[in-house]
Short mmCIF file of C-alpha atoms and ligand atoms in Angstrom, two decimals:
data_model
loop_
_atom_site.label_atom_id
_atom_site.label_comp_id
_atom_site.label_asym_id
_atom_site.label_seq_id
_atom_site.Cartn_x
_atom_site.Cartn_y
_atom_site.Cartn_z
CA MET A 6 -20.04 -3.91 10.07
CA ALA A 7 -18.55 -2.74 6.78
CA HIS A 8 -18.58 -5.44 4.14
CA LYS A 9 -14.98 -6.54 3.60
CA ARG A 10 -13.86 -7.83 0.23
CA LEU A 11 -10.47 -9.14 -0.68
CA LEU A 12 -8.97 -9.67 -4.09
CA CYS A 13 -6.43 -12.45 -3.77
CA ILE A 14 -3.90 -12.97 -6.56
CA THR A 15 -2.43 -16.38 -5.96
CA PRO A 16 -0.64 -18.96 -8.11
CA GLY A 17 -2.98 -21.69 -9.33
CA HIS A 18 -1.24 -24.46 -7.40
CA MET A 19 -1.65 -22.73 -4.02
CA ASP A 20 -4.77 -22.91 -1.94
CA THR A 21 -4.38 -19.51 -0.32
CA ASP A 22 -8.03 -18.64 -0.31
CA ALA A 23 -9.06 -21.92 1.35
CA LEU A 24 -6.52 -21.09 4.03
CA LEU A 25 -7.92 -17.62 4.52
CA ARG A 26 -11.59 -18.53 4.34
CA ASP A 27 -11.27 -20.38 7.64
CA THR A 28 -9.60 -17.53 9.51
CA MET A 29 -11.49 -14.71 7.82
CA PRO A 30 -15.11 -15.85 7.65
CA GLU A 31 -16.39 -12.27 7.54
CA TRP A 32 -14.50 -11.49 4.34
CA GLU A 33 -15.75 -12.10 0.84
CA ILE A 34 -12.71 -13.41 -1.02
CA CYS A 35 -12.27 -13.44 -4.77
CA SER A 36 -9.29 -15.47 -5.94
CA VAL A 37 -7.65 -15.05 -9.31
CA THR A 38 -4.51 -16.70 -10.63
CA SER A 39 -2.99 -13.99 -12.84
CA LEU A 40 -2.51 -10.24 -13.01
CA ALA A 41 -4.57 -10.12 -16.20
CA GLU A 42 -7.47 -11.83 -14.47
CA ALA A 43 -7.08 -9.47 -11.50
CA GLY A 44 -7.20 -6.47 -13.86
CA ARG A 45 -10.48 -7.76 -15.36
CA GLU A 46 -11.97 -8.30 -11.91
CA LEU A 47 -10.98 -4.78 -10.82
CA ARG A 48 -12.63 -3.28 -13.88
CA ASN A 49 -15.93 -4.83 -12.84
CA ASN A 50 -15.80 -4.71 -9.05
CA GLN A 51 -14.45 -2.41 -6.41
CA TYR A 52 -11.98 -3.62 -3.78
CA LEU A 53 -10.22 -1.72 -1.04
CA VAL A 54 -7.71 -4.43 -0.22
CA GLY A 55 -5.68 -6.84 -2.33
CA LEU A 56 -3.40 -9.73 -1.43
CA LEU A 57 -0.59 -10.55 -3.80
CA VAL A 58 0.96 -13.97 -3.30
CA HIS A 59 4.14 -13.52 -5.25
CA ASP A 60 5.12 -16.14 -7.77
CA ARG A 61 8.44 -15.61 -9.45
CA GLU A 62 7.66 -18.09 -12.21
CA GLN A 63 4.49 -16.36 -13.35
CA GLN A 64 4.86 -12.72 -12.36
CA ARG A 65 7.58 -10.55 -13.84
CA PRO A 66 8.52 -7.74 -11.40
CA SER A 67 8.01 -5.09 -14.11
CA ASP A 68 4.47 -6.40 -14.77
CA VAL A 69 3.67 -6.48 -11.07
CA ASP A 70 5.06 -2.96 -10.70
CA ALA A 71 2.90 -1.67 -13.58
CA PHE A 72 -0.16 -3.47 -12.22
CA LEU A 73 0.22 -2.16 -8.66
CA ARG A 74 0.92 1.33 -9.97
CA ARG A 75 -2.38 1.22 -11.88
CA HIS A 76 -4.21 0.10 -8.75
CA SER A 77 -2.43 2.23 -6.17
CA ASN A 78 -5.74 3.49 -4.76
CA MET A 79 -6.07 0.07 -3.04
CA GLN A 80 -4.08 -1.17 -0.06
CA TRP A 81 -1.89 -4.14 -1.05
CA VAL A 82 -0.43 -6.80 1.18
CA GLY A 83 2.16 -9.22 -0.20
CA VAL A 84 3.34 -12.74 0.54
CA PHE A 85 6.88 -13.42 -0.66
CA ASN A 86 9.31 -16.30 -0.52
CA HIS A 87 12.18 -15.49 1.73
CA ARG A 88 14.64 -16.06 -1.12
CA ASP A 89 12.79 -13.74 -3.52
CA LEU A 90 13.10 -10.91 -1.05
CA GLU A 91 16.84 -10.98 -1.59
CA SER A 92 16.32 -9.63 -5.10
CA THR A 93 16.26 -5.85 -5.49
CA SER A 94 13.24 -5.90 -7.79
CA CYS A 95 11.11 -7.75 -5.20
CA ARG A 96 12.25 -5.48 -2.41
CA ASP A 97 11.40 -2.48 -4.59
CA LEU A 98 7.89 -3.85 -5.07
CA VAL A 99 7.45 -4.11 -1.30
CA VAL A 100 8.80 -0.63 -0.60
CA GLU A 101 6.96 1.08 -3.44
CA HIS A 102 3.57 -0.53 -3.35
CA LEU A 103 2.74 -2.62 -0.33
CA CYS A 104 1.37 -1.51 3.00
CA ASP A 105 2.77 -4.71 4.56
CA TYR A 106 4.15 -8.14 3.61
CA HIS A 107 4.61 -11.61 5.06
CA THR A 108 7.08 -14.31 4.18
CA ALA A 109 5.78 -17.63 2.87
CA PRO A 110 4.36 -19.77 4.29
CA ALA A 111 2.22 -17.03 5.80
CA ASP A 112 0.55 -17.64 9.10
CA PRO A 113 -3.18 -17.23 8.31
CA VAL A 114 -4.02 -15.60 11.65
CA ARG A 115 -1.28 -13.00 11.40
CA LEU A 116 -2.12 -12.46 7.76
CA SER A 117 -5.77 -11.89 8.61
CA HIS A 118 -4.74 -9.22 11.13
CA THR A 119 -2.59 -7.48 8.54
CA LEU A 120 -5.45 -7.56 6.04
CA GLY A 121 -7.78 -6.18 8.73
CA HIS A 122 -5.40 -3.27 9.31
CA ALA A 123 -5.12 -2.67 5.59
CA HIS A 124 -8.90 -2.57 5.36
CA GLY A 125 -9.14 -0.10 8.23
CA TRP A 126 -6.55 2.12 6.62
CA ALA A 127 -8.34 1.99 3.25
CA MET A 128 -11.70 2.84 4.85
CA LEU A 129 -10.17 5.80 6.58
CA LYS A 130 -8.67 7.10 3.35
CA ARG A 131 -11.95 6.65 1.54
CA ARG A 132 -13.92 8.49 4.20
CA ARG A 133 -11.49 11.38 4.12
CA GLN A 134 -11.75 11.58 0.33
CA GLN A 135 -15.55 11.56 0.59
CA LEU A 136 -15.37 14.45 3.07
CA ILE A 137 -13.06 16.39 0.77
CA ASP A 138 -15.28 15.73 -2.26
CA HIS A 139 -18.34 16.71 -0.28
CA GLY A 140 -16.70 19.94 0.92
CA HIS A 141 -15.92 20.72 -2.69
CA LYS A 142 -19.48 20.56 -3.86
CA ASP A 143 -20.44 23.52 -1.74
CA SER A 144 -17.39 25.72 -2.08
CA PRO A 145 -14.01 25.66 -3.77
CA LEU A 146 -12.53 27.06 -0.56
CA ILE A 147 -11.35 24.31 1.73
CA GLY A 148 -11.57 24.85 5.44
CA HIS A 149 -13.91 24.95 8.40
CA CYS A 150 -12.25 27.46 10.73
CA ASP A 151 -14.16 30.56 11.79
CA ALA A 152 -12.25 32.81 9.39
CA ILE A 153 -13.19 30.67 6.37
CA VAL A 154 -16.79 30.30 7.52
CA ARG A 155 -16.96 34.12 7.70
CA LEU A 156 -15.36 34.45 4.27
CA ARG A 157 -17.88 32.02 2.76
CA ALA A 158 -20.74 34.03 4.30
CA GLN A 159 -19.28 37.21 2.77
CA ILE A 160 -18.98 35.50 -0.61
CA ASP A 161 -22.64 34.40 -0.40
CA ARG A 162 -23.74 37.92 0.40
CA VAL A 163 -21.79 39.79 -2.26
CA ALA A 164 -22.56 37.19 -4.93
CA LYS A 165 -26.23 38.18 -4.79
CA VAL A 166 -25.66 41.82 -5.80
CA ALA A 167 -24.05 43.47 -8.81
CA ALA A 168 -21.91 46.17 -7.16
CA PRO A 169 -18.10 46.09 -7.49
CA VAL A 170 -16.14 44.04 -4.96
CA LEU A 171 -12.67 44.82 -3.64
CA ILE A 172 -10.79 41.80 -2.29
CA TRP A 173 -7.81 42.34 -0.05
CA GLY A 174 -5.47 39.60 1.09
CA GLU A 175 -1.80 38.73 1.36
CA SER A 176 -0.04 37.09 -1.58
CA GLY A 177 -1.15 33.52 -2.14
CA SER A 178 -4.01 33.69 0.36
CA GLY A 179 -6.76 32.86 -2.12
CA LYS A 180 -7.94 36.16 -3.62
CA GLU A 181 -8.49 34.81 -7.11
CA LEU A 182 -10.23 31.70 -5.77
CA THR A 183 -12.52 33.99 -3.78
CA ALA A 184 -13.28 36.05 -6.90
CA GLN A 185 -14.07 32.85 -8.81
CA ALA A 186 -16.36 31.70 -6.01
CA ILE A 187 -18.25 35.02 -6.07
CA HIS A 188 -18.67 34.69 -9.82
CA ALA A 189 -19.75 31.05 -9.58
CA GLU A 190 -22.42 31.86 -7.02
CA SER A 191 -23.73 34.93 -8.81
CA GLU A 192 -26.44 34.98 -11.45
CA ARG A 193 -23.64 35.59 -13.97
CA ALA A 194 -22.19 32.14 -13.33
CA SER A 195 -22.96 30.98 -16.88
CA GLY A 196 -21.17 34.05 -18.30
CA PRO A 197 -17.39 34.40 -18.65
CA PHE A 198 -14.95 35.00 -15.77
CA VAL A 199 -12.13 37.08 -17.24
CA PRO A 200 -9.05 37.62 -15.04
CA ILE A 201 -6.44 40.24 -15.81
CA ASN A 202 -3.33 40.93 -13.78
CA CYS A 203 -2.83 44.70 -13.93
CA GLY A 204 0.75 44.35 -12.70
CA ALA A 205 1.78 41.83 -15.33
CA ILE A 206 0.86 43.73 -18.51
CA SER A 207 3.14 46.50 -19.72
CA PRO A 208 1.68 49.99 -19.20
CA THR A 209 1.82 50.62 -22.94
CA LEU A 210 -0.32 47.59 -23.73
CA ILE A 211 -2.75 47.61 -20.87
CA HIS A 212 -5.04 50.25 -22.33
CA SER A 213 -5.68 48.36 -25.56
CA GLU A 214 -5.82 45.03 -23.69
CA LEU A 215 -8.58 46.31 -21.45
CA PHE A 216 -10.55 48.46 -23.85
CA GLY A 217 -9.69 46.94 -27.24
CA TYR A 218 -8.83 48.91 -30.37
CA GLU A 219 -10.15 49.76 -33.80
CA ARG A 220 -8.44 49.07 -37.09
CA GLY A 221 -5.68 51.63 -37.69
CA ALA A 222 -5.60 52.77 -34.07
CA PHE A 223 -1.85 52.28 -34.10
CA THR A 224 0.82 50.89 -36.39
CA GLY A 225 0.19 47.21 -36.91
CA ALA A 226 -3.51 47.35 -35.95
CA THR A 227 -4.71 45.91 -39.23
CA ARG A 228 -7.92 44.66 -37.66
CA GLY A 229 -10.02 45.83 -34.74
CA LYS A 230 -10.01 43.77 -31.55
CA ALA A 231 -12.34 43.58 -28.55
CA GLY A 232 -10.69 44.23 -25.20
CA LEU A 233 -10.92 42.14 -22.05
CA ILE A 234 -13.76 44.25 -20.64
CA GLU A 235 -15.86 43.55 -23.73
CA SER A 236 -14.99 39.87 -23.67
CA ALA A 237 -16.35 39.69 -20.11
CA ASP A 238 -19.79 40.89 -21.29
CA GLY A 239 -22.48 39.08 -19.30
CA GLY A 240 -19.91 37.86 -16.80
CA THR A 241 -17.26 39.03 -14.34
CA LEU A 242 -14.04 40.96 -14.91
CA PHE A 243 -11.40 40.20 -12.28
CA LEU A 244 -8.85 43.02 -12.01
CA ASP A 245 -5.99 41.49 -10.04
CA GLU A 246 -3.39 43.76 -8.44
CA ILE A 247 -5.51 46.79 -9.20
CA GLY A 248 -2.98 48.94 -7.29
CA ASP A 249 -0.63 48.53 -10.29
CA LEU A 250 -3.07 50.11 -12.75
CA PRO A 251 -1.45 53.25 -14.26
CA LYS A 252 -3.03 56.56 -13.24
CA ASP A 253 -4.45 57.44 -16.69
CA LEU A 254 -6.16 54.08 -16.92
CA GLN A 255 -7.61 54.54 -13.45
CA ALA A 256 -9.57 57.46 -14.93
CA ASN A 257 -10.79 55.31 -17.85
CA LEU A 258 -11.82 52.52 -15.52
CA LEU A 259 -13.70 54.94 -13.31
CA ARG A 260 -15.60 56.23 -16.34
CA PHE A 261 -16.50 52.68 -17.30
CA LEU A 262 -17.74 51.90 -13.79
CA GLN A 263 -19.92 55.01 -13.81
CA GLU A 264 -21.27 54.82 -17.34
CA LYS A 265 -21.10 51.10 -18.14
CA THR A 266 -19.77 51.92 -21.58
CA ILE A 267 -16.32 51.74 -23.13
CA CYS A 268 -14.55 53.25 -26.10
CA ARG A 269 -12.05 51.14 -28.01
CA VAL A 270 -8.69 52.81 -28.64
CA GLY A 271 -8.92 54.77 -31.90
CA SER A 272 -12.69 55.15 -31.75
CA THR A 273 -15.25 57.46 -30.18
CA ARG A 274 -18.10 54.96 -30.42
CA GLN A 275 -19.52 54.08 -27.01
CA ILE A 276 -20.09 50.36 -26.56
CA ARG A 277 -22.40 49.25 -23.77
CA VAL A 278 -20.96 46.39 -21.72
CA ASP A 279 -22.63 44.48 -18.92
CA VAL A 280 -19.80 43.44 -16.63
CA ARG A 281 -19.43 42.94 -12.92
CA VAL A 282 -16.05 44.10 -11.65
CA ILE A 283 -14.15 42.36 -8.88
CA ALA A 284 -10.79 43.92 -8.04
CA ALA A 285 -8.06 42.54 -5.79
CA SER A 286 -4.94 43.86 -4.17
CA HIS A 287 -2.31 42.52 -1.81
CA VAL A 288 -1.47 46.04 -0.62
CA GLN A 289 -3.82 48.20 1.40
CA LEU A 290 -5.20 50.49 -1.33
CA GLN A 291 -6.13 53.11 1.24
CA GLN A 292 -2.42 53.73 1.79
CA ALA A 293 -1.85 54.12 -1.97
CA VAL A 294 -4.71 56.64 -1.94
CA ASN A 295 -3.08 58.58 0.90
CA LYS A 296 0.19 58.69 -1.01
CA GLY A 297 -1.59 59.93 -4.12
CA ASP A 298 -0.81 56.77 -6.16
CA PHE A 299 -4.39 55.63 -6.43
CA ARG A 300 -7.42 57.75 -7.26
CA GLU A 301 -9.62 58.19 -4.26
CA ASP A 302 -12.83 58.32 -6.31
CA LEU A 303 -11.96 55.01 -7.99
CA TYR A 304 -11.11 53.49 -4.63
CA TYR A 305 -14.58 54.31 -3.27
CA ARG A 306 -16.24 53.03 -6.44
CA LEU A 307 -14.44 49.71 -6.16
CA ALA A 308 -14.64 49.27 -2.43
CA VAL A 309 -18.44 49.24 -2.26
CA LEU A 310 -18.23 45.65 -1.08
CA PRO A 311 -14.89 44.98 0.65
CA VAL A 312 -13.90 41.35 1.24
CA THR A 313 -10.84 40.31 3.23
CA VAL A 314 -9.16 36.93 2.70
CA PRO A 315 -7.46 35.93 5.97
CA PRO A 316 -3.81 34.84 5.85
CA LEU A 317 -3.14 31.13 6.33
CA ARG A 318 -1.55 31.62 9.77
CA GLU A 319 -4.98 32.77 10.99
CA ARG A 320 -6.51 29.52 9.75
CA ARG A 321 -4.38 27.13 11.79
CA GLU A 322 -7.13 24.54 12.19
CA ASP A 323 -7.38 24.15 8.43
CA ILE A 324 -3.71 23.97 7.49
CA VAL A 325 -3.32 20.22 7.82
CA ALA A 326 -6.56 19.53 5.92
CA LEU A 327 -5.32 21.84 3.16
CA ALA A 328 -1.93 20.09 3.07
CA GLU A 329 -3.68 16.72 2.79
CA HIS A 330 -5.96 18.07 0.10
CA PHE A 331 -3.00 19.17 -2.04
CA PHE A 332 -1.32 15.83 -1.35
CA HIS A 333 -4.30 14.26 -3.10
CA VAL A 334 -4.52 16.83 -5.87
CA TYR A 335 -0.92 16.13 -6.89
CA ALA A 336 -1.13 12.39 -6.21
CA ALA A 337 -0.47 11.56 -9.84
CA GLU A 338 3.00 13.13 -9.59
CA LYS A 339 4.06 11.16 -6.53
CA SER A 340 5.45 7.74 -6.05
CA PRO A 341 2.76 5.20 -5.10
CA ARG A 342 4.74 4.33 -1.98
CA LEU A 343 4.15 7.76 -0.45
CA LYS A 344 1.27 7.54 2.02
CA GLY A 345 1.06 10.98 3.64
CA PHE A 346 2.69 13.18 6.27
CA SER A 347 4.69 11.99 9.26
CA ASP A 348 3.60 13.21 12.69
CA ARG A 349 6.69 15.40 12.78
CA ALA A 350 5.82 16.88 9.39
CA VAL A 351 2.34 17.73 10.69
CA ALA A 352 3.94 19.39 13.73
CA ALA A 353 6.27 21.37 11.47
CA ILE A 354 3.36 22.44 9.26
CA LEU A 355 1.50 23.71 12.32
CA ASP A 356 4.59 25.45 13.61
CA HIS A 357 5.38 27.37 10.42
CA ASP A 358 4.09 30.90 9.84
CA TRP A 359 3.28 30.54 6.14
CA PRO A 360 4.26 34.01 4.91
CA GLY A 361 3.48 32.85 1.35
CA ASN A 362 0.10 31.48 2.47
CA VAL A 363 -1.72 28.74 0.54
CA ARG A 364 0.51 29.12 -2.49
CA GLU A 365 3.57 28.43 -0.31
CA LEU A 366 1.81 25.40 1.17
CA ILE A 367 1.08 24.03 -2.31
CA ASN A 368 4.70 24.53 -3.38
CA ARG A 369 6.14 22.90 -0.28
CA VAL A 370 3.79 19.90 -0.48
CA ARG A 371 4.49 19.36 -4.19
CA ARG A 372 8.22 19.64 -3.64
CA ALA A 373 8.07 17.23 -0.72
CA MET A 374 6.09 14.71 -2.77
CA VAL A 375 8.86 14.68 -5.34
CA MET A 376 11.78 14.80 -2.91
CA SER A 377 10.60 12.29 -0.31
CA ASP A 378 12.21 8.88 -0.42
CA GLY A 379 10.29 7.34 2.47
CA ARG A 380 6.70 6.35 2.94
CA LEU A 381 5.82 9.52 4.83
CA ILE A 382 6.74 13.13 4.11
CA THR A 383 9.20 14.49 6.69
CA PRO A 384 9.80 18.10 7.83
CA ASP A 385 13.01 17.94 5.79
CA ASP A 386 11.11 17.11 2.60
CA LEU A 387 8.95 20.17 3.25
CA GLY A 388 11.98 22.32 3.92
CA LEU A 389 10.64 22.94 7.44
CA THR A 390 13.29 21.68 9.83
CA ARG A 391 13.79 24.78 11.93
CA GLY A 392 12.78 24.29 15.55
CA ILE A 393 11.78 20.66 15.16
CA PRO A 394 13.22 18.18 17.65
CA ALA A 395 15.86 15.72 16.44
CA PRO A 396 14.46 13.06 14.14
CA THR A 397 13.15 9.82 15.55
CA ALA A 398 12.98 6.79 13.30
CA ALA A 399 10.41 7.14 10.52
CA LEU A 400 9.41 3.60 11.36
CA ASP A 401 8.06 4.80 14.71
CA ASP A 402 5.86 7.30 12.92
CA THR A 403 4.54 4.64 10.61
CA ARG A 404 3.91 2.21 13.41
CA ALA A 405 2.16 4.78 15.59
CA ARG A 406 0.04 5.92 12.69
CA SER A 407 -1.09 2.44 11.70
CA GLU A 408 -1.78 1.59 15.33
CA ARG A 409 -4.03 4.62 15.61
CA THR A 410 -5.78 3.77 12.37
CA ALA A 411 -6.37 0.20 13.43
CA LEU A 412 -7.67 1.30 16.83
CA ARG A 413 -10.00 3.89 15.38
CA ASP A 414 -11.30 1.54 12.75
CA CYS A 415 -11.93 -1.36 15.10
CA LEU A 416 -13.65 0.88 17.63
CA GLU A 417 -15.85 2.27 14.96
CA ARG A 418 -16.78 -1.15 13.63
CA SER A 419 -17.54 -2.42 17.12
CA GLY A 420 -19.73 0.59 17.91
CA GLN A 421 -17.09 1.84 20.41
CA ASN A 422 -17.21 -1.47 22.28
CA VAL A 423 -13.68 -1.93 23.69
CA SER A 424 -13.95 -5.66 24.37
CA ARG A 425 -15.17 -6.40 20.87
CA ALA A 426 -12.59 -4.08 19.30
CA ALA A 427 -9.83 -5.78 21.34
CA ARG A 428 -11.02 -9.18 20.13
CA ASP A 429 -11.06 -8.00 16.49
CA LEU A 430 -7.54 -6.70 16.86
CA GLY A 431 -6.38 -9.86 18.57
CA VAL A 432 -5.18 -8.08 21.73
CA SER A 433 -6.29 -8.27 25.36
CA ARG A 434 -8.56 -5.64 26.87
CA THR A 435 -5.66 -4.43 29.00
CA THR A 436 -3.45 -3.97 25.95
CA MET A 437 -6.33 -2.23 24.22
CA TYR A 438 -6.68 0.28 27.07
CA ARG A 439 -2.93 0.76 27.17
CA LEU A 440 -2.86 1.49 23.43
CA LEU A 441 -5.81 3.87 23.68
CA SER A 442 -4.17 5.82 26.46
CA LYS A 443 -0.82 5.83 24.61
CA HIS A 444 -2.48 7.51 21.64
CA GLY A 445 -4.65 9.80 23.74
CA MET A 446 -7.78 8.16 22.34
CA ARG A 447 -10.98 7.47 24.13
CA PRO A 448 -13.64 4.92 23.17
N1 ATP B 503 -9.13 27.80 0.99
C1 ATP B 503 -8.56 27.24 -0.09
N2 ATP B 503 -8.89 26.00 -0.43
C2 ATP B 503 -8.31 25.40 -1.49
N3 ATP B 503 -7.40 25.97 -2.26
C3 ATP B 503 -7.02 27.21 -1.97
C4 ATP B 503 -7.59 27.92 -0.87
N4 ATP B 503 -7.04 29.14 -0.84
C5 ATP B 503 -6.17 29.20 -1.86
N5 ATP B 503 -6.16 28.05 -2.55
C6 ATP B 503 -5.29 27.74 -3.70
O1 ATP B 503 -4.07 28.41 -3.47
C7 ATP B 503 -3.53 28.96 -4.66
C8 ATP B 503 -3.38 30.44 -4.45
O2 ATP B 503 -4.66 31.04 -4.41
P1 ATP B 503 -5.02 32.35 -5.26
O3 ATP B 503 -4.34 32.36 -6.59
O4 ATP B 503 -6.50 32.50 -5.24
O5 ATP B 503 -4.35 33.39 -4.28
P2 ATP B 503 -4.01 34.92 -4.52
O6 ATP B 503 -4.31 35.59 -3.25
O7 ATP B 503 -4.70 35.39 -5.76
O8 ATP B 503 -2.47 34.78 -4.72
P3 ATP B 503 -1.43 35.78 -5.44
O9 ATP B 503 -1.29 36.94 -4.52
O10 ATP B 503 -0.21 34.93 -5.53
O11 ATP B 503 -2.02 36.14 -6.77
C9 ATP B 503 -4.48 28.58 -5.75
O12 ATP B 503 -4.01 27.40 -6.37
C10 ATP B 503 -5.78 28.31 -5.02
O13 ATP B 503 -6.58 27.39 -5.73
MG1 MG B 504 -3.81 36.24 -7.49
#
């Protein structure tokens, strides 16, 4: 069984921990009497769960708010006097920071169940974070669906050779991330990765940006300057939106790919540069070639190793994991009260077609994290209400979610033993089976 530790912040005159020690023998409880003392304890030891016995005399709401904000990675349970809960500041503390609360005097048995749930919830969050961190070590691309597994295999393969790569994918699907991954896995990883968006630089500047210029090459060129190709020496040059490269520069780029040398603007000196080129486009370049907008010879030079990044709608299994990943990435911007996505939000995410791909997902999740005023993100917060059934109470979502978490956690701790899990949860075996079937879970 996982070792459970509780940090209990309780006024000096109350014997909360003695009360809990009897009902929670399997917990290791550390009691402190002030927020300052709790802060010191948390600097030295790790806790997943904290119990805050509120004391209006000693704890100013603004201090408690600041403290809980600093320690929002833990699950907090509160005990409040009934009267204190009438004040807005106390209610705000509960809504913003606590996963549950009891009114004083708390019933130790019920409190121990709440703390058990909080622990289960915290364990689940920690495990998920570990999985995300682990996934990151191997690849910056999140996902396990077949399409991403194939993409990773392609990245591995092309990273080992030096030939040019042409990445195709819809807007926001992850072309630049793929290019970075190829660079990071190649033997050039310690060299620079230099991205340039061919569509974003004015046609009059792009030549000197790419190839550099010598002093006096044009009015105002008082000093010579290396171009982006030169600055990528020993590394990778990422030519994004290559389809936007003007025709005359296509010829210069082709020459560079063939001869591995460049000439700065205003000079005839050939400079040797060792650069691997990765190009990307969101349009099918072959069509631009057919229309005469893109040089065919350059197309074949670049497309030695073609890589396709699949659109997000073809990676359905990964969408929720990606949404949760970005929820964590932008956690600092959110309110500590926000715990994740409601079941209806998850359904809406799965239902949407994601024309803007991962970038759209990031934008919607970030927006929702700012806009949401509940504990869970709703389809409305994501701007995804079309086709979703009428809202049920958010409370139902929360309840169902914590029930599932508690069930999963108890089953896991009991080695999938239903009787033991039921005992830990304080419910009968019949209730346990009813709950399992309600949530479609199986021991
Ligand atoms: N599989 C993935 N895992 C994690 N993050 C991803 C994944 N795919 C894309 N992203 C993230 O999504 C965002 C968009 O990706 P990226 O910039 O690579 O796409 P793009 O195809 O170059 O988009 P655009 O067409 O808008 O230039 C980035 O923040 C990137 O880190
Ligand atoms: Mg891009």
